[in-house]
Coordinates of C-alpha atoms in Angstrom, one line a residue:
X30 CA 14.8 -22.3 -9.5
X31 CA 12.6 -24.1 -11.9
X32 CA 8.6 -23.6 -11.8
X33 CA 7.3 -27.3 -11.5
X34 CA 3.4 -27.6 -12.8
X35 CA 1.2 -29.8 -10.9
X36 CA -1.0 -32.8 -12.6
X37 CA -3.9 -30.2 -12.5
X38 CA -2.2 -27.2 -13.6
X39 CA -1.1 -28.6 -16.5
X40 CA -4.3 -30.0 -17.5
X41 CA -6.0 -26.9 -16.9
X42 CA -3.4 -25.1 -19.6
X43 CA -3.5 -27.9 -22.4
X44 CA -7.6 -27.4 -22.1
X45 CA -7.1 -23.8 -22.8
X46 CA -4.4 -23.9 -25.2
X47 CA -6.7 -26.4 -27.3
X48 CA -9.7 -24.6 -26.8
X49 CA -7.4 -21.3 -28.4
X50 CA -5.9 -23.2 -31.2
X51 CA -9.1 -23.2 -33.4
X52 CA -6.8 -24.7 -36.4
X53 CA -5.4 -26.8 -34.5
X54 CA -2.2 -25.5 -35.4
X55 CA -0.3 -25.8 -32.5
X56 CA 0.0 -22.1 -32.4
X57 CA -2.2 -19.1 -30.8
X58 CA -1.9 -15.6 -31.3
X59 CA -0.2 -13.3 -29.0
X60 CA -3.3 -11.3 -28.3
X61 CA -5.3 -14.2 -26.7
X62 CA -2.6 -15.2 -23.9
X63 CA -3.5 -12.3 -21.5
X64 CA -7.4 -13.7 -22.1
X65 CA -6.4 -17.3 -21.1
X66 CA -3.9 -15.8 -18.8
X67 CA -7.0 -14.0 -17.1
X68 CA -9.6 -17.0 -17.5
X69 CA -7.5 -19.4 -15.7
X70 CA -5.5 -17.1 -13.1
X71 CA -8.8 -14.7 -12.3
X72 CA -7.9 -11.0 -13.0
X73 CA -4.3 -9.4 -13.5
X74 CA -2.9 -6.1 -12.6
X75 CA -1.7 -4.1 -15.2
X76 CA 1.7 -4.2 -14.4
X77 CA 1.2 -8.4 -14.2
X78 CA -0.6 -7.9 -17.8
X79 CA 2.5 -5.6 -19.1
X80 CA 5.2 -8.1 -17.8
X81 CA 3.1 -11.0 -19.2
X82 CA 2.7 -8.9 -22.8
X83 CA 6.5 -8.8 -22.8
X84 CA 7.0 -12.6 -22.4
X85 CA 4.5 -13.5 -24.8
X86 CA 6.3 -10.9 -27.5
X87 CA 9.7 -12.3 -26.6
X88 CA 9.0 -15.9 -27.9
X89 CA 6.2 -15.3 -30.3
X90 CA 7.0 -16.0 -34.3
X91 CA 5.2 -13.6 -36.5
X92 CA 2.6 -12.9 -34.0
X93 CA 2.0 -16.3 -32.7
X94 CA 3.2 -18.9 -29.6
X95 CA 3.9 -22.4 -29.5
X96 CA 2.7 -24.5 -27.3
X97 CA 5.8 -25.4 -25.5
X98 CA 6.5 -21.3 -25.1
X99 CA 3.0 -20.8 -23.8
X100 CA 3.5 -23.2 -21.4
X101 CA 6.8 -21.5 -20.3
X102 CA 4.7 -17.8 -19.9
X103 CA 2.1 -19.9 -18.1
X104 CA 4.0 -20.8 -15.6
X105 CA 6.4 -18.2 -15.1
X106 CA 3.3 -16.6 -14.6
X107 CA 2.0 -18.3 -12.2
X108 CA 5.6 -18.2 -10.3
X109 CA 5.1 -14.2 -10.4
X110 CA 1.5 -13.4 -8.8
X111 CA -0.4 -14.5 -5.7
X112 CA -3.4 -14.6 -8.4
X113 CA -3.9 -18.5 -9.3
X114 CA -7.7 -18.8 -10.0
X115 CA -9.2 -21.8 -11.1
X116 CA -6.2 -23.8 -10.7
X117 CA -6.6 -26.0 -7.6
X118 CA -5.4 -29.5 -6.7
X119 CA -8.5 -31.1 -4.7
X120 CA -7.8 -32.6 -1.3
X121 CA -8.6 -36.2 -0.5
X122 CA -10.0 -34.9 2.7
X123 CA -9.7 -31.9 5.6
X124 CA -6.6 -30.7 6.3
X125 CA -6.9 -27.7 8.5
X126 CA -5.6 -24.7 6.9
X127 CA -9.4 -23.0 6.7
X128 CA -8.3 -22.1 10.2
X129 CA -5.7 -19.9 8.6
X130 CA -8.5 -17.0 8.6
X131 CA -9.3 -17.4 12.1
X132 CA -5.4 -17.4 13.2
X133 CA -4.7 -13.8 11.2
X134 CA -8.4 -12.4 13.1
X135 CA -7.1 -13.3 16.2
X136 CA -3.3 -12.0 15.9
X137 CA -4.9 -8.7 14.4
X138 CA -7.4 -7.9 17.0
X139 CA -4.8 -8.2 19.9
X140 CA -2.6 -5.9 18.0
X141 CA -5.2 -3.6 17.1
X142 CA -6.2 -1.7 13.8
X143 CA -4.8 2.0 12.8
X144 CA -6.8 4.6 11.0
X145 CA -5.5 7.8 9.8
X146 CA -8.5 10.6 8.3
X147 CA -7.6 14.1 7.1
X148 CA -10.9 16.4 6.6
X149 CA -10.4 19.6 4.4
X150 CA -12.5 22.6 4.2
X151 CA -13.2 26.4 4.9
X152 CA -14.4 27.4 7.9
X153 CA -18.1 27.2 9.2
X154 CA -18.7 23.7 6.8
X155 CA -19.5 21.2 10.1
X156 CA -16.1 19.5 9.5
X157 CA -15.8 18.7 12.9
X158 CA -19.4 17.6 13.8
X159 CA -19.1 15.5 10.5
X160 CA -16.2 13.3 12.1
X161 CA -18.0 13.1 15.4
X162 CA -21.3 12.3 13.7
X163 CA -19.6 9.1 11.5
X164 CA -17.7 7.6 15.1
X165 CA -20.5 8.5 17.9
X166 CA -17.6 10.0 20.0
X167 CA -16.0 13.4 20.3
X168 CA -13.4 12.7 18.5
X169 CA -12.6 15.9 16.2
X170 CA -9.6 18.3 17.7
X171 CA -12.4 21.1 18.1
X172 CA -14.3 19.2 20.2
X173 CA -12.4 17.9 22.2
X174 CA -10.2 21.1 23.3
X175 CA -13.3 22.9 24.3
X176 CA -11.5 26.1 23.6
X177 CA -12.7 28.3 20.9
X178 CA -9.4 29.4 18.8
X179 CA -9.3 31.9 15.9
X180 CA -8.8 31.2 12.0
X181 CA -5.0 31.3 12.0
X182 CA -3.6 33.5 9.2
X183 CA -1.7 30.5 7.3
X184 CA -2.9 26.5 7.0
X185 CA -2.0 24.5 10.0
X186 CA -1.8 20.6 10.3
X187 CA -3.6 19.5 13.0
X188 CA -3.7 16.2 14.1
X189 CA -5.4 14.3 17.3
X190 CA -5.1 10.4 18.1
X191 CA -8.0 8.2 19.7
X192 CA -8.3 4.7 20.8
X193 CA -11.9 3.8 20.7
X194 CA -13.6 0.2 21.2
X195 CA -16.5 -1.4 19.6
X196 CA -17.1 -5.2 20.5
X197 CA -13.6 -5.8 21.1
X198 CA -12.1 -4.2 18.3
X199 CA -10.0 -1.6 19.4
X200 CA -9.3 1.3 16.8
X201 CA -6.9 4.3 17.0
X202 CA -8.4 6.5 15.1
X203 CA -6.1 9.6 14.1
X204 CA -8.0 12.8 13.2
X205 CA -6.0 15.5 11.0
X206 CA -7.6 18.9 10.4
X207 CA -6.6 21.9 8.7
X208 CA -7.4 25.0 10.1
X209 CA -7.2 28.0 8.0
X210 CA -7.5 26.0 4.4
X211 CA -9.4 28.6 2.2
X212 CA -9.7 31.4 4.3
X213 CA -7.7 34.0 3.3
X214 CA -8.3 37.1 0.6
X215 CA -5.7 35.0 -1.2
X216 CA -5.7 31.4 -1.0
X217 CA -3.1 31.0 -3.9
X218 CA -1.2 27.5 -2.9
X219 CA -2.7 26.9 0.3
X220 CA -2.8 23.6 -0.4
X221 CA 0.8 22.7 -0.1
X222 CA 1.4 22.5 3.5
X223 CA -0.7 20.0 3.0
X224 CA 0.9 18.1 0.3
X225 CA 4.2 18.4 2.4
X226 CA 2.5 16.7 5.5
X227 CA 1.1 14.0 3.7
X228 CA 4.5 13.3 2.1
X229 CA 6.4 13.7 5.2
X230 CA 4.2 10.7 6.8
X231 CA 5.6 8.7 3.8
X232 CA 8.9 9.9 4.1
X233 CA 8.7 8.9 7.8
X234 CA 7.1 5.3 7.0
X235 CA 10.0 4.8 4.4
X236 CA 12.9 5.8 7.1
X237 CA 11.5 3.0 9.2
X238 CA 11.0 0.7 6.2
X239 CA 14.9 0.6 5.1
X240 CA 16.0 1.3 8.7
X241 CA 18.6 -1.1 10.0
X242 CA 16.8 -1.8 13.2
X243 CA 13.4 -1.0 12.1
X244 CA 10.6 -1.6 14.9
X245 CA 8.7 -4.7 14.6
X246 CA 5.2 -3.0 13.4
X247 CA 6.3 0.7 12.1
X248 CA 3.6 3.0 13.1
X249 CA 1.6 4.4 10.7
X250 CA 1.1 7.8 10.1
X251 CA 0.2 7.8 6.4
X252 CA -2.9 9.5 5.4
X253 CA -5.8 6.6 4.8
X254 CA -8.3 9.0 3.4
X255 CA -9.0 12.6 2.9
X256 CA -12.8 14.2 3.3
X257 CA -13.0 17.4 0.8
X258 CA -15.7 19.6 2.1
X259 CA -17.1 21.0 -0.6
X260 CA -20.0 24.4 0.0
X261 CA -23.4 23.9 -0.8
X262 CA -23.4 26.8 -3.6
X263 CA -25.7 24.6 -6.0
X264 CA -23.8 26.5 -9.0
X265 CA -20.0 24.6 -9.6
X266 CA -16.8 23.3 -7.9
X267 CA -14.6 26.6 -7.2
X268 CA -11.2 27.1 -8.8
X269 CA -9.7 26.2 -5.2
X270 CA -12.0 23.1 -5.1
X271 CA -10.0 21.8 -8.4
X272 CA -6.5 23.0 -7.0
X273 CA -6.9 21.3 -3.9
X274 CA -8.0 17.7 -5.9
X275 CA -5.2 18.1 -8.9
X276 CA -2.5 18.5 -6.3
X277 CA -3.4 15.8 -3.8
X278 CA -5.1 13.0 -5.8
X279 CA -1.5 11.5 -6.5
X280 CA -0.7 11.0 -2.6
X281 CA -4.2 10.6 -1.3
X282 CA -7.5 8.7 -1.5
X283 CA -9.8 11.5 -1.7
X284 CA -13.5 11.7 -1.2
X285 CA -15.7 14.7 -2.0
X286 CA -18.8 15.8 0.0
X287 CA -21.0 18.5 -0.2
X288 CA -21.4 20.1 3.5
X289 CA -24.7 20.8 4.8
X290 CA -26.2 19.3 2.2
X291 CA -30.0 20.1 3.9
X292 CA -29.7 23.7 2.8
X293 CA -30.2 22.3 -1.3
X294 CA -33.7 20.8 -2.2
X295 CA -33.2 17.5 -3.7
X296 CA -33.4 18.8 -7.4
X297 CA -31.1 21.4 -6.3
X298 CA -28.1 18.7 -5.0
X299 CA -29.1 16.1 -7.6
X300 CA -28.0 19.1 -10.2
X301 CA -25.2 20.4 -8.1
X302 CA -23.8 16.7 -7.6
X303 CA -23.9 16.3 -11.5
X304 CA -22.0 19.5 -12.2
X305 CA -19.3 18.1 -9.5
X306 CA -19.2 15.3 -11.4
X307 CA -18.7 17.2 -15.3
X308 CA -16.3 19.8 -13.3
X309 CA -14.7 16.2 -12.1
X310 CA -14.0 14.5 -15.2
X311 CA -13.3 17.8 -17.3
X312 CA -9.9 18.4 -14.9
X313 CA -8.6 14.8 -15.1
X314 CA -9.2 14.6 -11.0
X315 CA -8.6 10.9 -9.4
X316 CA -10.9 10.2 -6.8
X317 CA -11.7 7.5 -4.7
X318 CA -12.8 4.7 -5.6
X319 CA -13.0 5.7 -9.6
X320 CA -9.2 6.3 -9.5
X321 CA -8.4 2.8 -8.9
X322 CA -8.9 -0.6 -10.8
X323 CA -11.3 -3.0 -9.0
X324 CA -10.2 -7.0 -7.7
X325 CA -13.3 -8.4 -9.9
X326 CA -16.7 -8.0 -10.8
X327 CA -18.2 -8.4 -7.6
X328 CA -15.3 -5.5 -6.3
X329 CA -16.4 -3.8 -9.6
X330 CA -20.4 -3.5 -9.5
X331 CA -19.5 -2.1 -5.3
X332 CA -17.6 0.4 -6.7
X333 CA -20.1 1.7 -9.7
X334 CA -22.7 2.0 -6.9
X335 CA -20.4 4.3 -4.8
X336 CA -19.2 6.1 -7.6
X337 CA -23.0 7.3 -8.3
X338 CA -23.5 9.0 -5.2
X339 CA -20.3 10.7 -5.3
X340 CA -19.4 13.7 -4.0
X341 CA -22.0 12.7 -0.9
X342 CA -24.4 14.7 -0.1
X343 CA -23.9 15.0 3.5
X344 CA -25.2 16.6 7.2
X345 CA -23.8 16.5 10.4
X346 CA -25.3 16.4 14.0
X347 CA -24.7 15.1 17.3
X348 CA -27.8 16.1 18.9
X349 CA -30.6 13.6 19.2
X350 CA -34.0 15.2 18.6
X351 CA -37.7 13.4 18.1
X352 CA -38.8 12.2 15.2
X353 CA -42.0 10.2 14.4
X354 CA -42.0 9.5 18.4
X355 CA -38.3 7.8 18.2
X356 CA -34.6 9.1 19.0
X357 CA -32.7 9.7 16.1
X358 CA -29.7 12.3 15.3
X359 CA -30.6 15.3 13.4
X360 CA -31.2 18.7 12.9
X361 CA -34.5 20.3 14.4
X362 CA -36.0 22.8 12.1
X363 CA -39.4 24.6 11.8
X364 CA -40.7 22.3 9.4
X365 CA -39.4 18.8 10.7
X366 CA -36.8 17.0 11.6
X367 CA -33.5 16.4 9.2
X368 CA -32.3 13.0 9.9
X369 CA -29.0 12.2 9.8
X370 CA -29.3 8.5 9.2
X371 CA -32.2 8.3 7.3
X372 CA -31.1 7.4 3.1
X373 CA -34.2 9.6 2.1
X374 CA -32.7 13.1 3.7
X375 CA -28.9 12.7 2.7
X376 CA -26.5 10.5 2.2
X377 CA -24.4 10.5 5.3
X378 CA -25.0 6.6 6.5
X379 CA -24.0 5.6 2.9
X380 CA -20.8 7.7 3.1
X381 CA -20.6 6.0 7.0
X382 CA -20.8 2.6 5.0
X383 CA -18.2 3.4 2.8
X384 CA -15.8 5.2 5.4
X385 CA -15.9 2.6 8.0
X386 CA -18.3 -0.7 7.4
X387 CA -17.1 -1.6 4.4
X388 CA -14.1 -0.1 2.4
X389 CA -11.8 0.8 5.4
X390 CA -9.4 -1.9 4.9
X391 CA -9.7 -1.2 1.1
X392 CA -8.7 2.4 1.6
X393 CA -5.6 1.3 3.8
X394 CA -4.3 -0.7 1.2
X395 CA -4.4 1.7 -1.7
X396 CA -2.7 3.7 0.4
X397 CA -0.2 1.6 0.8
X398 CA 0.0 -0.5 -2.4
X399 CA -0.1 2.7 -4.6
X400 CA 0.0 6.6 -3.6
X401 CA 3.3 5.1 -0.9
X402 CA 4.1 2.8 -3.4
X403 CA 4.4 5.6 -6.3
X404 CA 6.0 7.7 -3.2
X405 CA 8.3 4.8 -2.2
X406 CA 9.5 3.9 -6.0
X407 CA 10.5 8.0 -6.5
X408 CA 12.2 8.8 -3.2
X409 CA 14.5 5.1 -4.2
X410 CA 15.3 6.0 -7.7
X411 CA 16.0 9.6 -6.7
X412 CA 18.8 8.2 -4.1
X413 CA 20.1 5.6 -6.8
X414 CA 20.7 8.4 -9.5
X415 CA 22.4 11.0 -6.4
X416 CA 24.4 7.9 -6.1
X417 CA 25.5 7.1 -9.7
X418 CA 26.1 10.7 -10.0
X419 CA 28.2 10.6 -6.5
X420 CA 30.7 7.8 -7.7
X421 CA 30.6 9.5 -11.4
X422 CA 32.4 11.8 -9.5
X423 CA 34.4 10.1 -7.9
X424 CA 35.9 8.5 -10.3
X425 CA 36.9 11.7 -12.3

């Protein structure tokens, strides 16, 4: 099947094939067509740039493209990603497809959305009044058993399911705790029971996926996000802290707090986050949203704002105390009132923001799109190279 340009289209590329060819020469270099690519098309992924790299290379002539070639890559291009830009045909008048946003809000909101939050931490760090502080609800296993149970001798997976209900947006919210993480005298590998869980919920969405007679919408299981509780030393990240990240931050968006973050002054967490930070980029450790290359600019400056308050600086409560005559949750002490909510006192309703208001749906689809893609992409080529090896055999 042949690419065919619109009117527009083409226009658009001879404008910025001329405004490249400063010699008018009829040729630009190779190094400017991911640039126009990008100005025309609005930003690339990096696989989109590498495939578009390899086009360009294949026709180019001592480091240079023709304009008849460029105009080839261009629209290949264009055939190969959803990104399209500036390039638009204008309408003569309304045509109805704005509705299109109102249709997919509307199918979504009968089905219902799915969100899946792991929380990891020793003992005694309010992991569980954390997750019922951010949703208003009793929602964390511990809460909701009522049954006080001991520190099991070995990490346990935990998981409990909710639907909850906000202005007729119905969530299930699934909570997965992990009882035991970082207790022990020795907590050498405690981290890969949950490694294995994480990539079992993969390995269960990708059974579904090829599955003959796959369900119509395969539940999801996958891990969305991971909170890493992090103790309120003031000094460093522990050894464990930096096991636990470098082994999950390939299957996992992860997102580092520091627990009970009232019991640092705010020179002392300001410090402590910094160290984090230093202890963060000395290991190589991929956390969310740093790890992952932003849609644009606007995506981009969100992002840079997030990443300077990261690892949060956190406190939990679900009690309502007083507090300059008004209701508020917090934590009553003999000098005041800690405030949950309140920006000046922590930073729990900017991780809230994050978790929920704003970057849900974002952390969804880099699940998806890359730690089950990466997942995906393994567990297929693994089976294709047992099965060139199986009819290598076979043949013998």
């Amino acid at each position: 099947m042949n690419q065919v340009l619109s009117q527009a289209q083409g226009e658009a590329f001879v404008r910025a094939f001329q405004s490249a060819d400063n010699n008018e020469s009829g040729l630009v270099a190779v190094s400017l067509v991911t640039r126009i690519a990008e100005q025309l098309l609005g930003k690339l992924s990096n696989h989109e740039i590498d495939e578009l790299k390899e086009r360009a290379e294949q026709r180019a002539k001592e480091g240079e493209i023709s304009f008849p070639d460029f105009m080839e890559i261009m629209t290949e291009t264009m055939a190969s990603t959803t990104n399209w830009g500036q390039l638009k045909t204008p309408l003569s008048g309304h045509v109805g497809f704005d509705s299109i946003q109102s249709q997919i809000t509307q199918k979504a909101l009968k089905r219902g959305f799915e969100f899946n939050l792991m929380v990891v931490g020793e003992s005694g760090m309010g992991k569980s009044t954390l997750v019922n502080t951010l949703f208003k609800a009793k929602v964390s296993r511990q809460s909701c058993t009522q049954t006080p149970t001991p520190i099991p001798s070995t990490v346990e997976i935990n998981c409990i399911s909710h639907v909850i209900e906000e202005k007729g947006v119905r969530l299930k919210l699934s909570i997965t705790d992990t009882p035991g993480f970082g207790d022990q005298i020795n907590n050498t590998d405690c981290w890969t029971p949950i490694v294995d869980y994480v990539n079992e919920q993969f390995e269960l969405y990708l059974a579904e996926e090829v599955s003959i007679q796959r369900k119509r919408y395969i539940p999801d299981t996958r891990i969305h996000c991971c909170l890493y509780f992090i103790q309120p030393t003031g000094h460093a990240m522990k050894p464990l802290d930096v096991a636990f990240m470098k082994n999950l931050h390939d299957c996992v968006n992860i997102v580092p707090v520091i627990a009970k973050a009232d019991t640092l002054t705010l020179e002392e967490r300001q410090a402590f986050k910094e160290r984090i930070r230093e202890d963060i980029r000395h290991h190589g450790i991929r956390i969310y949203p740093d790890a992952y290359e932003p849609d644009d600019e606007e995506d981009a400056g969100i992002c840079d704002k997030i990443a300077a308050l990261i690892p949060f600086g956190v406190v939990g409560s679900d009690r309502v105390v007083k507090a300059n005559g008004k209701d508020v949750l917090g934590r009553q002490t003999r000098w005041g009132v800690v405030e949950v909510e309140n920006k000046e006192h922590c930073e729990f309703a900017q991780l809230r923001d994050m978790l929920i208001r704003t970057h849900m749906q974002d952390l969804k689809e880099k699940t998806d799109k890359t730690h089950y893609e990466n997942f995906r992409r393994a567990r297929l080529h693994h089976h294709h190279a047992q099965a060139q090896q199986f009819a290598g055999e076979s043949n013998i």
